[in-house]
Short mmCIF file of C-alpha atoms in Angstrom, two decimals:
data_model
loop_
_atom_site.label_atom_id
_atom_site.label_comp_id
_atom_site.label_asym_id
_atom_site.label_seq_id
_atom_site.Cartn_x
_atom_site.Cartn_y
_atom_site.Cartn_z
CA UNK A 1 0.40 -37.74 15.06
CA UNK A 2 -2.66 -39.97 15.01
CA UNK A 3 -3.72 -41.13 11.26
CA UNK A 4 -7.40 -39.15 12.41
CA UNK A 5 -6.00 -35.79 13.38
CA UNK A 6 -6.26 -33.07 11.47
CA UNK A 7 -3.67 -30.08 10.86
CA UNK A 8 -3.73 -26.99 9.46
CA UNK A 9 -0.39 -25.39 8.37
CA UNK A 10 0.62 -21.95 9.02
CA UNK A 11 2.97 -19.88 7.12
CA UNK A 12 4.03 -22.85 4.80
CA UNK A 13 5.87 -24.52 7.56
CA UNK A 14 4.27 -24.70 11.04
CA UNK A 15 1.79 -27.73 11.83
CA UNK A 16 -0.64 -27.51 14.31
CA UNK A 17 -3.18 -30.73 15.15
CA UNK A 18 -6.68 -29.17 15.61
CA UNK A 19 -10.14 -30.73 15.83
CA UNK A 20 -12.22 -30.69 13.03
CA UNK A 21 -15.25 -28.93 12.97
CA UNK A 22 -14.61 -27.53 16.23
CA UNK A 23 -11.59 -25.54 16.23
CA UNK A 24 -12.60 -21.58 15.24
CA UNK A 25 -10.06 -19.58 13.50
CA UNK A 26 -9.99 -17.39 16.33
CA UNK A 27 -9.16 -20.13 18.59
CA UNK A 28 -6.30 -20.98 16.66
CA UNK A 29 -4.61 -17.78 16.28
CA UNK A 30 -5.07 -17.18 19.80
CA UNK A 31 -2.75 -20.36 20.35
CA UNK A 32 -0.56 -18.99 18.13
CA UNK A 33 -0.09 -15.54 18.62
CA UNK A 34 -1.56 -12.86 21.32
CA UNK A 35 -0.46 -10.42 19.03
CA UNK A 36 -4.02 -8.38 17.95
CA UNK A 37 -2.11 -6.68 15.25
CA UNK A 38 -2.12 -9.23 13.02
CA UNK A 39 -4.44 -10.45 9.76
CA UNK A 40 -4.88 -14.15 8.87
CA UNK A 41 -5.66 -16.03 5.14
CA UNK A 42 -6.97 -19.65 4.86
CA UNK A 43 -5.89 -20.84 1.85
CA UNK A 44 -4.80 -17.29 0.48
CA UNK A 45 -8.22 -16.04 1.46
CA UNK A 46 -8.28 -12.70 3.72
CA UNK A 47 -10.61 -13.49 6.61
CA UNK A 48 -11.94 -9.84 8.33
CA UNK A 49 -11.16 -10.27 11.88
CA UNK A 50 -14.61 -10.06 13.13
CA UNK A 51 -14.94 -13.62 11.60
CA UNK A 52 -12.00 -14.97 12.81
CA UNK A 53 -15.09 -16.56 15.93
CA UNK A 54 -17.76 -17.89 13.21
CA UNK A 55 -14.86 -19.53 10.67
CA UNK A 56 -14.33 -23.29 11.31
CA UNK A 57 -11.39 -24.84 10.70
CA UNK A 58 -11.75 -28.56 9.17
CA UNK A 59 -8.12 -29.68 8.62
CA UNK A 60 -5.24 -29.66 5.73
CA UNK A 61 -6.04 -25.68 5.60
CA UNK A 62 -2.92 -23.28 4.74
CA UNK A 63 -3.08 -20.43 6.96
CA UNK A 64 -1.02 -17.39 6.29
CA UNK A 65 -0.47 -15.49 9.46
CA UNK A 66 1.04 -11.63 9.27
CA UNK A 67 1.31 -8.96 10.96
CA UNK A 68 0.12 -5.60 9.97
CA UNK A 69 2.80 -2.84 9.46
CA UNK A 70 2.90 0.80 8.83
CA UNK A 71 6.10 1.92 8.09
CA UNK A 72 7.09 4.08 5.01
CA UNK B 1 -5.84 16.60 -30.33
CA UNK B 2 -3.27 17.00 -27.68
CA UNK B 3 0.14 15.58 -28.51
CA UNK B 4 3.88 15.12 -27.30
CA UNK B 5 6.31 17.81 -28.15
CA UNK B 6 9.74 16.88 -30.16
CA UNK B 7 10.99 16.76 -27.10
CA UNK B 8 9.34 15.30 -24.81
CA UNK B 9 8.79 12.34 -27.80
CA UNK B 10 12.48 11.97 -26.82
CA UNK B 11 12.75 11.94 -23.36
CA UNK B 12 9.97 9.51 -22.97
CA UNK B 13 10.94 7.08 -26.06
CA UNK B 14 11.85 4.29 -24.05
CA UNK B 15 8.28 3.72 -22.15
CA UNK B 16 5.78 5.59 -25.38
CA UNK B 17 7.57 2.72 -27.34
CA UNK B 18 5.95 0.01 -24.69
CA UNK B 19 3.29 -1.93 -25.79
CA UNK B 20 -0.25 -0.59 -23.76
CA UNK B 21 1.78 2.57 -22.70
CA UNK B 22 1.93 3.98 -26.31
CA UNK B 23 1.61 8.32 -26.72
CA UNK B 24 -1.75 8.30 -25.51
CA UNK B 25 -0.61 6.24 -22.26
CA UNK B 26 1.88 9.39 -21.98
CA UNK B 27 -0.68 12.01 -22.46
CA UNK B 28 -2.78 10.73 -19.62
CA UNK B 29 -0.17 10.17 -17.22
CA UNK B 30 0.74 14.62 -18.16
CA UNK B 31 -3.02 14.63 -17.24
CA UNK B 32 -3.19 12.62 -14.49
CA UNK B 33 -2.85 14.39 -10.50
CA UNK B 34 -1.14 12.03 -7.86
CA UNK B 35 -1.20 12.49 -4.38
CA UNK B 36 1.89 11.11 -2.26
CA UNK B 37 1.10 11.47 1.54
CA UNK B 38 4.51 10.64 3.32
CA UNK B 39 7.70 11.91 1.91
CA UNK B 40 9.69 9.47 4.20
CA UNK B 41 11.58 6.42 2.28
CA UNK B 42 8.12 5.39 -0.05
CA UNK B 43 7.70 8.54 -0.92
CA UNK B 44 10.91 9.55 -2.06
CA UNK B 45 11.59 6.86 -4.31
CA UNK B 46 7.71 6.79 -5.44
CA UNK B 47 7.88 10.64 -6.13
CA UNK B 48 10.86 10.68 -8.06
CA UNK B 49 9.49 7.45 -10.40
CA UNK B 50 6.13 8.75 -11.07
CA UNK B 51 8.12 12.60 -12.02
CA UNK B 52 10.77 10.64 -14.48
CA UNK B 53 7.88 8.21 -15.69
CA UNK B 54 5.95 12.25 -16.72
CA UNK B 55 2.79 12.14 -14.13
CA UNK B 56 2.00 15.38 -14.73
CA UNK B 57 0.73 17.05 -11.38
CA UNK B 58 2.17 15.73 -8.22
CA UNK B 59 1.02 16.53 -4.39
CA UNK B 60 3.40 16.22 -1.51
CA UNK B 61 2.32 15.71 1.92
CA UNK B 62 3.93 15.51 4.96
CA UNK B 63 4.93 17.48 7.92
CA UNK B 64 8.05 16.20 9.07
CA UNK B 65 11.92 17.29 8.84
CA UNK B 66 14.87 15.37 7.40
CA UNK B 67 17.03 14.05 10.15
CA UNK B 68 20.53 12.40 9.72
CA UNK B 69 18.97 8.67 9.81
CA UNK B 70 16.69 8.93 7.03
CA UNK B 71 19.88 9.31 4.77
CA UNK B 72 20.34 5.88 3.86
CA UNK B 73 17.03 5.12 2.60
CA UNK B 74 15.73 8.74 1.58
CA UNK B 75 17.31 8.90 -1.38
CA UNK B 76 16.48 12.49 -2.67
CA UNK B 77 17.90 14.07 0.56
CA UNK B 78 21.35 15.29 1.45
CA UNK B 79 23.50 16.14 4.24
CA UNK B 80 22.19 19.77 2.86
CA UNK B 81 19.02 19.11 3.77
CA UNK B 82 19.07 17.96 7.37
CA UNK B 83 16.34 19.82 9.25
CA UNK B 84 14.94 20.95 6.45
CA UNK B 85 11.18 20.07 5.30
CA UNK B 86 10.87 17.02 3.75
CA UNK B 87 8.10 18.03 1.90
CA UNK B 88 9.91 21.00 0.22
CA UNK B 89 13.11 19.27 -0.42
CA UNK B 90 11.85 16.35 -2.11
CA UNK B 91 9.40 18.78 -4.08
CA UNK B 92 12.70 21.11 -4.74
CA UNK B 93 14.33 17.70 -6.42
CA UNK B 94 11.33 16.55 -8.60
CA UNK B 95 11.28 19.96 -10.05
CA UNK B 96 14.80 19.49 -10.82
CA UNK B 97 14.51 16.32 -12.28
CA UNK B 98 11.71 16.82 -14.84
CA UNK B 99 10.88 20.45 -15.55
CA UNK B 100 7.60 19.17 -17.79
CA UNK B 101 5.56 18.27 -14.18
CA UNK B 102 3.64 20.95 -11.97
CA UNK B 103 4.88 20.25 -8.39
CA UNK B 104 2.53 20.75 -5.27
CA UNK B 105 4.36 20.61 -1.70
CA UNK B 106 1.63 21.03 1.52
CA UNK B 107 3.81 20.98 4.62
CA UNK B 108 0.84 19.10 7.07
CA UNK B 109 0.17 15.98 8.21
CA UNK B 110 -3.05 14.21 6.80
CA UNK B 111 -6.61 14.51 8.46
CA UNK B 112 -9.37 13.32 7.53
CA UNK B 113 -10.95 16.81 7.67
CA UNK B 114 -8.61 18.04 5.02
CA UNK B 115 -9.64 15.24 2.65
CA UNK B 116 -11.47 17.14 0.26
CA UNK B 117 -9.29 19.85 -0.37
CA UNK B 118 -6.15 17.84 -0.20
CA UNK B 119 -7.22 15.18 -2.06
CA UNK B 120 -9.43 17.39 -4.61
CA UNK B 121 -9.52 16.15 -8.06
CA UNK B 122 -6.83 13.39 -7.82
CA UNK B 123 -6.10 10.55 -9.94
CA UNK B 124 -4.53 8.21 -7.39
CA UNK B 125 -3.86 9.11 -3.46
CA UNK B 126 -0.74 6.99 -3.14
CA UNK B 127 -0.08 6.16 0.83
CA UNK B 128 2.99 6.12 1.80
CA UNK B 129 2.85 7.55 5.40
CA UNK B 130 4.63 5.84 8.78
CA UNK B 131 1.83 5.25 11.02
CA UNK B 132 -1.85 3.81 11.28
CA UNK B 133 -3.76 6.60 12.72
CA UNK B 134 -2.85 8.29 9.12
CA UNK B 135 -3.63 4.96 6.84
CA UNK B 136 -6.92 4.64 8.63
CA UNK B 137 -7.55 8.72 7.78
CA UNK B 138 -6.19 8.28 4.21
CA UNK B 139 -8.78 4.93 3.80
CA UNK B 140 -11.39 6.81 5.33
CA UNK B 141 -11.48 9.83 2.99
CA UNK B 142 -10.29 7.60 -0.06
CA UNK B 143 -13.72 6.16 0.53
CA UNK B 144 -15.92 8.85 1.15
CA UNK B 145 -14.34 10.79 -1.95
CA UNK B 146 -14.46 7.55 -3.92
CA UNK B 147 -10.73 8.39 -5.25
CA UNK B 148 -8.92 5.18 -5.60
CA UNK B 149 -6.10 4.63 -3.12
CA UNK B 150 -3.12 2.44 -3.76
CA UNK B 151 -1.45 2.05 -0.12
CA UNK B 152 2.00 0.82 0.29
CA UNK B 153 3.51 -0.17 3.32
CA UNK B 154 7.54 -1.71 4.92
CA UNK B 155 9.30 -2.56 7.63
CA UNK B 156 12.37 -4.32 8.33
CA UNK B 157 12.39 -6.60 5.30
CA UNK B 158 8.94 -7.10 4.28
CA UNK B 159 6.03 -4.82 2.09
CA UNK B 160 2.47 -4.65 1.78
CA UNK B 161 1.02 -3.58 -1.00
CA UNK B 162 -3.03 -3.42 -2.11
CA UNK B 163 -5.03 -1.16 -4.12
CA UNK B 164 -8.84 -0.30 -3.34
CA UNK B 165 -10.66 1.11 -6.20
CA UNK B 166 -13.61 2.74 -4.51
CA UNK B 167 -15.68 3.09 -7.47
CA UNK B 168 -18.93 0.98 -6.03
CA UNK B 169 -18.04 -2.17 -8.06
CA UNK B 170 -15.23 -3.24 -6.24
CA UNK B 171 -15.74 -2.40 -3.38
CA UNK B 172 -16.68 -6.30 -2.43
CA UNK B 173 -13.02 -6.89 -1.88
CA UNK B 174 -13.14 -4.32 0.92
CA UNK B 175 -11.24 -1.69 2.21
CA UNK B 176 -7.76 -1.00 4.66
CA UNK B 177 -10.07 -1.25 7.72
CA UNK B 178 -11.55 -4.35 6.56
CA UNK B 179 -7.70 -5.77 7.04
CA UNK B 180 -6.42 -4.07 9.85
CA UNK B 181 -9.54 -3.13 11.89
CA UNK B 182 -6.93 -4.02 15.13
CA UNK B 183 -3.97 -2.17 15.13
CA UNK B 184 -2.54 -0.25 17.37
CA UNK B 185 0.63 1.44 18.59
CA UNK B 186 2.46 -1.45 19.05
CA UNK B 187 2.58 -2.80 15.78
CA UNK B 188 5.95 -2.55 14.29
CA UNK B 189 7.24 0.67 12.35
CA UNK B 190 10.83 1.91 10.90
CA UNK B 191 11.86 3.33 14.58
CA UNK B 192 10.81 0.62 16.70
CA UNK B 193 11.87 -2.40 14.06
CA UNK B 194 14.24 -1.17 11.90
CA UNK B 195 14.08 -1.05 7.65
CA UNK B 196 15.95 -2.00 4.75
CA UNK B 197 16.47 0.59 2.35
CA UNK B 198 17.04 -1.58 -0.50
CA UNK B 199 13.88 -3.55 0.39
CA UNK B 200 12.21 0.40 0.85
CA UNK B 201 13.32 0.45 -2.84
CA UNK B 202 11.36 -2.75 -3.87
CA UNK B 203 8.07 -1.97 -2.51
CA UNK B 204 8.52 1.79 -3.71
CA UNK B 205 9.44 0.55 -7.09
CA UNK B 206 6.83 -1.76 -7.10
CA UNK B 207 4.27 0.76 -6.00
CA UNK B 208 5.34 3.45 -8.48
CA UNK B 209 5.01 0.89 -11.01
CA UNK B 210 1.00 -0.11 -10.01
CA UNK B 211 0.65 3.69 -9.99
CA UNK B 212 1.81 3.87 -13.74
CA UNK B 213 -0.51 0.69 -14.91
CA UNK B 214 -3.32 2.18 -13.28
CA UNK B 215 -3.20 5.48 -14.68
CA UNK B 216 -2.59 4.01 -18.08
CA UNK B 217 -5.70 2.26 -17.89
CA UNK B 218 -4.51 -1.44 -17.02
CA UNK B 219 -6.10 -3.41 -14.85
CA UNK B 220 -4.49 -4.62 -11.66
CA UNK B 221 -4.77 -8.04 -9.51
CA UNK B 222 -4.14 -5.66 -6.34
CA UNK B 223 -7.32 -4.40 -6.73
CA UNK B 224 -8.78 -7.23 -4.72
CA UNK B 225 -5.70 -8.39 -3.24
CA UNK B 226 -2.82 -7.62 -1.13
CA UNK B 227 0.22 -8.16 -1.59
CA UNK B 228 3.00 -9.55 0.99
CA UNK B 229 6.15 -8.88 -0.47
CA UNK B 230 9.67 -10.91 1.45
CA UNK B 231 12.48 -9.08 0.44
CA UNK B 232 14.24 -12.40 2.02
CA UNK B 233 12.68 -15.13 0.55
CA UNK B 234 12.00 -13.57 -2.89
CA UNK B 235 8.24 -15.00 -2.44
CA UNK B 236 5.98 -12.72 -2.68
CA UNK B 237 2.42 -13.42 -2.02
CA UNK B 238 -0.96 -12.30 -3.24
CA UNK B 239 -4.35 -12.54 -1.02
CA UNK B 240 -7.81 -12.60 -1.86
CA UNK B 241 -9.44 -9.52 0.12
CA UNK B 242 -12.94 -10.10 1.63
CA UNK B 243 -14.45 -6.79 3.01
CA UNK B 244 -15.93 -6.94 6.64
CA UNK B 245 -19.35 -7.17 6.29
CA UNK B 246 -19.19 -4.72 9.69
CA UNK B 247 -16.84 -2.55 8.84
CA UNK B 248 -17.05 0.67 10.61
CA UNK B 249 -15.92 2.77 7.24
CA UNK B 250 -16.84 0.62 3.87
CA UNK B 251 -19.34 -1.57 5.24
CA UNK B 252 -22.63 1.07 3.86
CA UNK B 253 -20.66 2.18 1.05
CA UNK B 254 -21.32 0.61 -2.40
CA UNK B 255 -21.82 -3.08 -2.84
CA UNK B 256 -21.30 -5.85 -0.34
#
């Protein structure tokens, strides 16, 4: 990895190299998963998934990734 | 001025003796009206908590059977009860178990169009149900009715846990829908992925025990959080909810 790239990490142990400023949240977890049943924190903040398009990612974010589940 | 009987002084000792639970923490949970929709694994070991801990009025919903594999993890059901409703067994045990509490079976399933005589004059609507179409209902009348809804949720391993208040105030931190405006049927659940009863145990026990606080009057983080719970790792985690400033339930509903 390049001294200028930027990462975000994603469920304490994934890395993934993004560009900042430019990368939407959205973007990422469409790399990640194409799993729509799933919710997604940047640094243990709930973001609704209608903002997952307008959220930026800048680098060194934690992002908690999980799906949503109904059993009881 | 209402107070605890000899015996009941007794029976309760152990919790009355807690610091913020106290007599007059016991008297309002003999007050207070719960409704548990789901009588599957949650349920069970939520219902039989809240009726030992004294909650004084408890509903039962759900309109399902027992069948042989919800043994393991259904704790208040028996080989005796197979094909029975769940709803009446379980309600058939809490009344053994503490004869103080009024017991309230409704053999349905939850709709939204039932809300308001279902869910009339409760304390807490605890959900404990098996699939989203219900959570979604449950939210959705929780709202309207501004009751306050404490919704636990496992599969496999792992729990999810988060309390909305509904009262106007908190409502910033959003609601179900705000989290999960995406599911569908092929997110996980206990027939497709499987479930720990032990770990059904921990997120039961842990939800029982946010039901207690918050009829005592205590204030809870969950209440703009949820809560992942990894029955695994032992690290649970708490996240800040946000409500969606769109949502199709909360979003004209108190404050934003």
């Amino acid at each position: 990895m390049q001294a200028s790239q930027k990462v975000v990490t994603i469920n304490d142990q994934e890395q993934v190299v993004i560009e900042p400023g430019v990368s939407s949240l959205a973007e990422l977890v469409s790399k990640f998963t194409l799993d729509n049943n799933v919710a997604v924190a940047i640094d243990s903040k709930i973001i609704p998934h209608r903002l997952w398009g307008s959220t930026l990612l800048f680098g060194d974010e934690q992002l908690t990734i999980f799906g949503a589940i109904a059993g009881g | 001025m209402k107070s605890l009987t000899d015996q009941q002084f007794v029976r309760y000792s152990r919790q009355v003796m807690m610091e913020r639970w106290g007599e007059a923490g016991q008297l309002s949970l003999a007050d207070a009206k719960v409704v548990i929709i789901g009588c599957g694994g949650l349920g069970n070991t939520v219902a039989s908590l809240l009726a030992g801990a004294g909650v004084g009025h408890i509903t039962l919903m759900d309109d399902d059977n027992v069948e042989l594999s919800n043994l393991p993890r259904q704790l208040a059901f028996d080989m005796g009860d197979i094909a029975n409703a769940k709803v009446l067994a379980l309600a058939n045990r809490l009344r053994e178990q503490n004869e103080d509490i009024a017991v309230t079976p409704l053999l349905q399933r939850f709709e939204y169009g039932c809300a308001s005589q279902c869910l009339s004059g409760a304390t807490l609507v605890l959900d404990c149900s098996d699939n989203f179409a219900t959570r979604y209902a449950i939210n959705h009348a929780c709202l309207d009715l501004m009751l306050p809804l404490l919704s636990a949720s496992v599969i496999g391993w792992h729990g999810q846990m988060l309390l909305v208040i509904n009262d106007g105030e908190h409502n910033s931190h959003g609601c179900y829908q705000c989290l999960f405006n995406h599911t569908d049927d092929r997110a996980l659940n206990c027939n497709t992925a499987g479930v720990s009863g032990a770990a059904v145990a921990i997120v039961a026990s842990y939800q029982a025990n946010e039901a207690i606080r918050f009829m005592l009057g205590q204030k809870s983080t969950l209440s703009s959080s949820l809560m992942l719970i990894d029955t695994i790792s032992l690290d649970n985690k708490k996240l800040k909810r946000t409500s969606d400033p769109k949502c199709a339930v909360c979003a004209n509903k108190g404050k934003h």
